[in-house]
PDB file of C-alpha atoms in Angstrom:
ATOM      1  CA  MET A  27     -67.352  13.441 -62.552  1.00 64.00           C
ATOM      2  CA  LEU A  28     -67.999   9.819 -61.487  1.00 70.00           C
ATOM      3  CA  ARG A  29     -64.303   9.051 -61.642  1.00 76.00           C
ATOM      4  CA  ALA A  30     -63.535  12.031 -59.384  1.00 83.00           C
ATOM      5  CA  LEU A  31     -66.185  10.880 -56.879  1.00 77.00           C
ATOM      6  CA  TYR A  32     -64.733   7.353 -56.981  1.00 76.00           C
ATOM      7  CA  GLU A  33     -61.210   8.660 -56.305  1.00 84.00           C
ATOM      8  CA  TYR A  34     -62.481  10.913 -53.490  1.00 84.00           C
ATOM      9  CA  ILE A  35     -64.221   8.008 -51.743  1.00 82.00           C
ATOM     10  CA  LEU A  36     -61.101   5.862 -52.097  1.00 81.00           C
ATOM     11  CA  ARG A  37     -59.194   8.604 -50.242  1.00 85.00           C
ATOM     12  CA  LEU A  38     -62.021   9.015 -47.698  1.00 85.00           C
ATOM     13  CA  ALA A  39     -61.671   5.339 -46.743  1.00 82.00           C
ATOM     14  CA  ALA A  40     -58.303   6.142 -45.174  1.00 81.00           C
ATOM     15  CA  THR A  41     -59.727   8.825 -42.887  1.00 88.00           C
ATOM     16  CA  PRO A  42     -61.508   8.629 -39.523  1.00 89.00           C
ATOM     17  CA  TYR A  43     -64.624  10.023 -41.241  1.00 92.00           C
ATOM     18  CA  ALA A  44     -65.157   6.960 -43.429  1.00 91.00           C
ATOM     19  CA  LEU A  45     -67.418   4.949 -41.111  1.00 94.00           C
ATOM     20  CA  PRO A  46     -69.644   7.836 -39.948  1.00 95.00           C
ATOM     21  CA  ALA A  47     -70.026   9.058 -43.548  1.00 92.00           C
ATOM     22  CA  LEU A  48     -71.005   5.572 -44.738  1.00 95.00           C
ATOM     23  CA  ALA A  49     -73.498   5.116 -41.892  1.00 96.00           C
ATOM     24  CA  GLY A  50     -74.961   8.572 -42.520  1.00 94.00           C
ATOM     25  CA  VAL A  51     -75.426   8.035 -46.251  1.00 91.00           C
ATOM     26  CA  ALA A  52     -77.058   4.634 -45.607  1.00 94.00           C
ATOM     27  CA  MET A  53     -79.446   6.162 -43.039  1.00 95.00           C
ATOM     28  CA  ILE A  54     -80.441   9.106 -45.212  1.00 93.00           C
ATOM     29  CA  GLU A  55     -81.034   6.961 -48.320  1.00 90.00           C
ATOM     30  CA  ALA A  56     -83.464   4.754 -46.397  1.00 91.00           C
ATOM     31  CA  THR A  57     -85.669   7.730 -45.529  1.00 90.00           C
ATOM     32  CA  PHE A  58     -85.204  10.481 -48.125  1.00 88.00           C
ATOM     33  CA  PRO A  59     -84.282  10.690 -51.823  1.00 80.00           C
ATOM     34  CA  PHE A  60     -80.500  10.336 -51.789  1.00 81.00           C
ATOM     35  CA  ALA A  61     -77.668   8.479 -53.485  1.00 81.00           C
ATOM     36  CA  PRO A  62     -77.493   4.761 -52.670  1.00 86.00           C
ATOM     37  CA  PRO A  63     -74.870   3.838 -50.061  1.00 90.00           C
ATOM     38  CA  ASP A  64     -73.307   1.440 -52.585  1.00 88.00           C
ATOM     39  CA  LEU A  65     -71.639   4.497 -54.118  1.00 85.00           C
ATOM     40  CA  MET A  66     -69.588   4.789 -50.925  1.00 89.00           C
ATOM     41  CA  LEU A  67     -69.421   1.149 -49.902  1.00 93.00           C
ATOM     42  CA  ALA A  68     -67.860  -0.122 -53.130  1.00 89.00           C
ATOM     43  CA  PRO A  69     -64.876   2.269 -53.293  1.00 89.00           C
ATOM     44  CA  MET A  70     -64.307   1.934 -49.543  1.00 91.00           C
ATOM     45  CA  VAL A  71     -64.092  -1.874 -49.820  1.00 92.00           C
ATOM     46  CA  LEU A  72     -61.797  -1.537 -52.834  1.00 89.00           C
ATOM     47  CA  ALA A  73     -59.537   0.844 -50.901  1.00 87.00           C
ATOM     48  CA  ARG A  74     -59.356  -1.318 -47.766  1.00 90.00           C
ATOM     49  CA  ARG A  75     -60.326  -4.900 -48.528  1.00 91.00           C
ATOM     50  CA  GLU A  76     -59.403  -6.031 -45.008  1.00 93.00           C
ATOM     51  CA  ARG A  77     -62.268  -3.882 -43.668  1.00 94.00           C
ATOM     52  CA  ALA A  78     -64.905  -5.157 -46.134  1.00 95.00           C
ATOM     53  CA  TRP A  79     -67.032  -6.909 -43.498  1.00 97.00           C
ATOM     54  CA  LEU A  80     -66.858  -3.930 -41.142  1.00 97.00           C
ATOM     55  CA  TYR A  81     -67.964  -1.600 -43.943  1.00 96.00           C
ATOM     56  CA  ALA A  82     -70.807  -3.938 -44.946  1.00 97.00           C
ATOM     57  CA  GLY A  83     -71.920  -4.176 -41.303  1.00 98.00           C
ATOM     58  CA  VAL A  84     -71.877  -0.402 -40.810  1.00 98.00           C
ATOM     59  CA  CYS A  85     -73.743   0.100 -44.082  1.00 96.00           C
ATOM     60  CA  THR A  86     -76.358  -2.482 -43.047  1.00 97.00           C
ATOM     61  CA  ALA A  87     -76.781  -0.972 -39.580  1.00 98.00           C
ATOM     62  CA  GLY A  88     -77.111   2.538 -41.019  1.00 97.00           C
ATOM     63  CA  SER A  89     -79.603   1.419 -43.641  1.00 96.00           C
ATOM     64  CA  VAL A  90     -81.754  -0.550 -41.191  1.00 97.00           C
ATOM     65  CA  THR A  91     -81.669   2.348 -38.707  1.00 97.00           C
ATOM     66  CA  GLY A  92     -82.677   4.744 -41.483  1.00 96.00           C
ATOM     67  CA  GLY A  93     -85.367   2.264 -42.479  1.00 96.00           C
ATOM     68  CA  MET A  94     -86.774   2.342 -38.960  1.00 97.00           C
ATOM     69  CA  ILE A  95     -86.799   6.150 -39.081  1.00 97.00           C
ATOM     70  CA  GLY A  96     -88.587   6.037 -42.451  1.00 96.00           C
ATOM     71  CA  TYR A  97     -91.062   3.513 -41.065  1.00 96.00           C
ATOM     72  CA  ALA A  98     -91.693   5.777 -38.026  1.00 97.00           C
ATOM     73  CA  ILE A  99     -92.279   8.786 -40.286  1.00 96.00           C
ATOM     74  CA  GLY A 100     -94.794   6.781 -42.298  1.00 93.00           C
ATOM     75  CA  PHE A 101     -96.439   5.332 -39.203  1.00 96.00           C
ATOM     76  CA  PHE A 102     -96.641   8.431 -36.998  1.00 97.00           C
ATOM     77  CA  LEU A 103     -96.441  11.221 -39.593  1.00 95.00           C
ATOM     78  CA  ALA A 104     -98.244   9.706 -42.586  1.00 92.00           C
ATOM     79  CA  ALA A 105     -98.896  13.114 -44.151  1.00 93.00           C
ATOM     80  CA  LEU A 106     -95.163  13.913 -44.075  1.00 93.00           C
ATOM     81  CA  GLY A 107     -94.405  10.450 -45.483  1.00 90.00           C
ATOM     82  CA  MET A 108     -96.822  11.074 -48.340  1.00 89.00           C
ATOM     83  CA  GLN A 109     -95.206  14.486 -48.970  1.00 91.00           C
ATOM     84  CA  ILE A 110     -91.741  12.916 -49.153  1.00 89.00           C
ATOM     85  CA  LEU A 111     -93.031  10.327 -51.620  1.00 84.00           C
ATOM     86  CA  ALA A 112     -94.732  13.019 -53.713  1.00 84.00           C
ATOM     87  CA  LEU A 113     -91.709  15.357 -53.676  1.00 85.00           C
ATOM     88  CA  SER A 114     -89.481  12.514 -54.810  1.00 80.00           C
ATOM     89  CA  GLY A 115     -91.784  11.745 -57.746  1.00 76.00           C
ATOM     90  CA  HIS A 116     -93.347   8.648 -56.182  1.00 75.00           C
ATOM     91  CA  ALA A 117     -96.806   9.924 -55.272  1.00 74.00           C
ATOM     92  CA  THR A 118     -98.495   6.668 -56.306  1.00 74.00           C
ATOM     93  CA  ALA A 119     -95.957   4.425 -54.558  1.00 70.00           C
ATOM     94  CA  LEU A 120     -98.259   3.763 -51.598  1.00 73.00           C
ATOM     95  CA  THR A 121    -101.077   2.476 -53.797  1.00 78.00           C
ATOM     96  CA  ALA A 122     -98.641   0.277 -55.699  1.00 76.00           C
ATOM     97  CA  PHE A 123     -97.091  -0.968 -52.438  1.00 74.00           C
ATOM     98  CA  HIS A 124    -100.534  -1.953 -51.118  1.00 74.00           C
ATOM     99  CA  ALA A 125    -101.305  -3.797 -54.347  1.00 78.00           C
ATOM    100  CA  TRP A 126     -97.944  -5.554 -54.413  1.00 76.00           C
ATOM    101  CA  PHE A 127     -98.169  -6.431 -50.731  1.00 75.00           C
ATOM    102  CA  ALA A 128    -101.693  -7.833 -51.188  1.00 73.00           C
ATOM    103  CA  GLN A 129    -100.375 -10.021 -54.003  1.00 76.00           C
ATOM    104  CA  TRP A 130     -96.905 -11.016 -52.766  1.00 75.00           C
ATOM    105  CA  GLY A 131     -96.818 -10.191 -49.043  1.00 70.00           C
ATOM    106  CA  LEU A 132     -93.432 -10.048 -47.346  1.00 76.00           C
ATOM    107  CA  ALA A 133     -91.682 -10.792 -50.665  1.00 78.00           C
ATOM    108  CA  VAL A 134     -92.234  -7.139 -51.648  1.00 75.00           C
ATOM    109  CA  ILE A 135     -89.946  -5.918 -48.864  1.00 76.00           C
ATOM    110  CA  LEU A 136     -87.436  -8.691 -49.491  1.00 77.00           C
ATOM    111  CA  ILE A 137     -87.236  -8.015 -53.237  1.00 76.00           C
ATOM    112  CA  LYS A 138     -87.243  -4.217 -53.061  1.00 73.00           C
ATOM    113  CA  GLY A 139     -84.576  -4.214 -50.349  1.00 71.00           C
ATOM    114  CA  LEU A 140     -82.184  -5.950 -52.734  1.00 69.00           C
ATOM    115  CA  THR A 141     -82.829  -3.809 -55.802  1.00 69.00           C
ATOM    116  CA  PRO A 142     -81.551  -0.363 -56.801  1.00 64.00           C
ATOM    117  CA  VAL A 143     -85.101   1.020 -56.332  1.00 71.00           C
ATOM    118  CA  PRO A 144     -84.901   3.673 -53.553  1.00 79.00           C
ATOM    119  CA  TYR A 145     -85.327   1.929 -50.216  1.00 87.00           C
ATOM    120  CA  MET A 146     -87.238   4.929 -48.867  1.00 88.00           C
ATOM    121  CA  LEU A 147     -90.229   3.777 -50.940  1.00 85.00           C
ATOM    122  CA  VAL A 148     -90.362   0.590 -48.875  1.00 86.00           C
ATOM    123  CA  THR A 149     -89.683   2.226 -45.514  1.00 92.00           C
ATOM    124  CA  LEU A 150     -92.211   5.039 -45.794  1.00 91.00           C
ATOM    125  CA  ALA A 151     -94.888   2.869 -47.429  1.00 87.00           C
ATOM    126  CA  SER A 152     -94.420   0.133 -44.801  1.00 90.00           C
ATOM    127  CA  GLY A 153     -95.005   2.632 -42.009  1.00 92.00           C
ATOM    128  CA  ILE A 154     -97.973   4.272 -43.699  1.00 89.00           C
ATOM    129  CA  ALA A 155     -99.477   0.830 -44.381  1.00 86.00           C
ATOM    130  CA  ARG A 156     -98.825  -0.119 -40.720  1.00 90.00           C
ATOM    131  CA  PHE A 157     -96.951  -3.239 -41.764  1.00 88.00           C
ATOM    132  CA  SER A 158     -95.682  -5.354 -38.832  1.00 92.00           C
ATOM    133  CA  PHE A 159     -92.671  -3.488 -37.446  1.00 96.00           C
ATOM    134  CA  PRO A 160     -90.719  -6.566 -36.227  1.00 96.00           C
ATOM    135  CA  VAL A 161     -91.228  -8.297 -39.580  1.00 92.00           C
ATOM    136  CA  PHE A 162     -90.215  -5.097 -41.391  1.00 93.00           C
ATOM    137  CA  VAL A 163     -86.996  -4.834 -39.341  1.00 95.00           C
ATOM    138  CA  GLY A 164     -86.189  -8.519 -39.863  1.00 94.00           C
ATOM    139  CA  ALA A 165     -86.773  -8.266 -43.600  1.00 92.00           C
ATOM    140  CA  SER A 166     -84.668  -5.100 -43.731  1.00 93.00           C
ATOM    141  CA  ILE A 167     -81.758  -6.808 -41.982  1.00 95.00           C
ATOM    142  CA  VAL A 168     -81.944  -9.778 -44.360  1.00 93.00           C
ATOM    143  CA  THR A 169     -82.258  -7.784 -47.576  1.00 91.00           C
ATOM    144  CA  ARG A 170     -80.018  -4.833 -46.854  1.00 93.00           C
ATOM    145  CA  GLY A 171     -77.436  -7.003 -45.111  1.00 95.00           C
ATOM    146  CA  GLY A 172     -77.596  -9.545 -47.924  1.00 93.00           C
ATOM    147  CA  ARG A 173     -77.056  -6.863 -50.531  1.00 91.00           C
ATOM    148  CA  PHE A 174     -74.200  -5.067 -48.763  1.00 95.00           C
ATOM    149  CA  PHE A 175     -72.366  -8.211 -47.603  1.00 97.00           C
ATOM    150  CA  LEU A 176     -72.631  -9.767 -51.076  1.00 92.00           C
ATOM    151  CA  GLU A 177     -71.259  -6.558 -52.578  1.00 91.00           C
ATOM    152  CA  ALA A 178     -68.406  -6.536 -50.053  1.00 95.00           C
ATOM    153  CA  ALA A 179     -67.623 -10.204 -50.755  1.00 92.00           C
ATOM    154  CA  LEU A 180     -67.465  -9.622 -54.505  1.00 90.00           C
ATOM    155  CA  LEU A 181     -65.346  -6.493 -54.181  1.00 91.00           C
ATOM    156  CA  GLN A 182     -62.979  -8.121 -51.713  1.00 90.00           C
ATOM    157  CA  HIS A 183     -61.513 -10.244 -54.507  1.00 83.00           C
ATOM    158  CA  PRO A 184     -57.834  -9.316 -54.996  1.00 80.00           C
ATOM    159  CA  ARG A 185     -58.337  -8.402 -58.670  1.00 80.00           C
ATOM    160  CA  ALA A 186     -61.609  -6.454 -58.205  1.00 74.00           C
ATOM    161  CA  LYS A 187     -59.995  -3.021 -57.991  1.00 75.00           C
ATOM    162  CA  ALA A 188     -57.829  -3.607 -61.071  1.00 75.00           C
ATOM    163  CA  VAL A 189     -60.861  -4.767 -63.079  1.00 75.00           C
ATOM    164  CA  ILE A 190     -62.976  -1.808 -61.940  1.00 73.00           C
ATOM    165  CA  ASP A 191     -60.178   0.681 -62.608  1.00 75.00           C
ATOM    166  CA  ARG A 192     -59.641  -0.757 -66.100  1.00 80.00           C
ATOM    167  CA  HIS A 193     -63.361  -0.862 -67.019  1.00 73.00           C
ATOM    168  CA  PHE A 194     -64.642   1.999 -64.852  1.00 70.00           C
ATOM    169  CA  TYR A 195     -66.678   3.847 -67.465  1.00 71.00           C
ATOM    170  CA  TRP A 196     -68.281   0.692 -68.859  1.00 81.00           C
ATOM    171  CA  LEU A 197     -69.236  -0.470 -65.364  1.00 71.00           C
ATOM    172  CA  ALA A 198     -70.532   2.979 -64.407  1.00 71.00           C
ATOM    173  CA  GLY A 199     -72.618   3.065 -67.597  1.00 72.00           C
ATOM    174  CA  ALA A 200     -74.003  -0.405 -66.859  1.00 74.00           C
ATOM    175  CA  GLY A 201     -74.892   0.745 -63.340  1.00 68.00           C
ATOM    176  CA  VAL A 202     -76.745   3.773 -64.678  1.00 68.00           C
ATOM    177  CA  VAL A 203     -78.628   1.570 -67.160  1.00 73.00           C
ATOM    178  CA  LEU A 204     -79.559  -0.817 -64.334  1.00 70.00           C
ATOM    179  CA  ILE A 205     -80.864   1.986 -62.124  1.00 63.00           C
ATOM    180  CA  VAL A 206     -82.782   3.672 -64.960  1.00 69.00           C
ATOM    181  CA  GLY A 207     -84.194   0.289 -65.972  1.00 72.00           C
ATOM    182  CA  ALA A 208     -85.374  -0.354 -62.410  1.00 64.00           C
ATOM    183  CA  PHE A 209     -87.120   3.033 -62.317  1.00 64.00           C
ATOM    184  CA  VAL A 210     -88.778   2.415 -65.697  1.00 69.00           C
ATOM    185  CA  LEU A 211     -89.927  -1.010 -64.550  1.00 66.00           C
ATOM    186  CA  LEU A 212     -91.274   0.540 -61.352  1.00 59.00           C
ATOM    187  CA  LYS A 213     -93.218   3.113 -63.391  1.00 65.00           C
ATOM    188  CA  LEU A 214     -94.588   0.427 -65.696  1.00 66.00           C
ATOM    189  CA  LEU A 215     -95.715  -1.644 -62.738  1.00 62.00           C
ATOM    190  CA  GLY A 216     -97.488   1.398 -61.291  1.00 56.00           C
ATOM    191  CA  GLY A 217     -95.122   2.149 -58.447  1.00 51.00           C
ATOM    192  CA  GLY A 218     -94.500   5.709 -58.838  1.00 50.00           C
TER     193      GLY A 218
END
């Protein structure tokens, strides 16, 4: 199934729908439970290495825009933000976010923006907590942009596609382990 999705996204990269689809996935993931945009970004960069920076920029812009929407939901519609967190299995995320923010401040947004932990946890909780909006946007640009541009840079290597094609299932398994490990760590730390 993962291989079929990978092949589909490689083909999608050659269509006019590639950029809007990437931006849409990045926006949705920043506000609601959804697949991370990396699942589209990586195959798109592998399919068209010459467009790596464009793809990373679109992914960053979509994610930051979605983050602002998530922040607005948390800020203006806190009850809806809490419902989204609860429906996604992260009912205690706000309490954990407050505790982490009290201890580490801005570093919470910077660290969580780089990790495979759903970004919607940060966006909704930041709005509900009434975190400084300009600082939130700046941190989102740094972390999401840093993540997506680093990914694009690594995948732009001429041999990246051959390595991924050869070791696809091992890399996919490692990715699943990383994501599951991040969720387990989040649960252990009281985030959800």
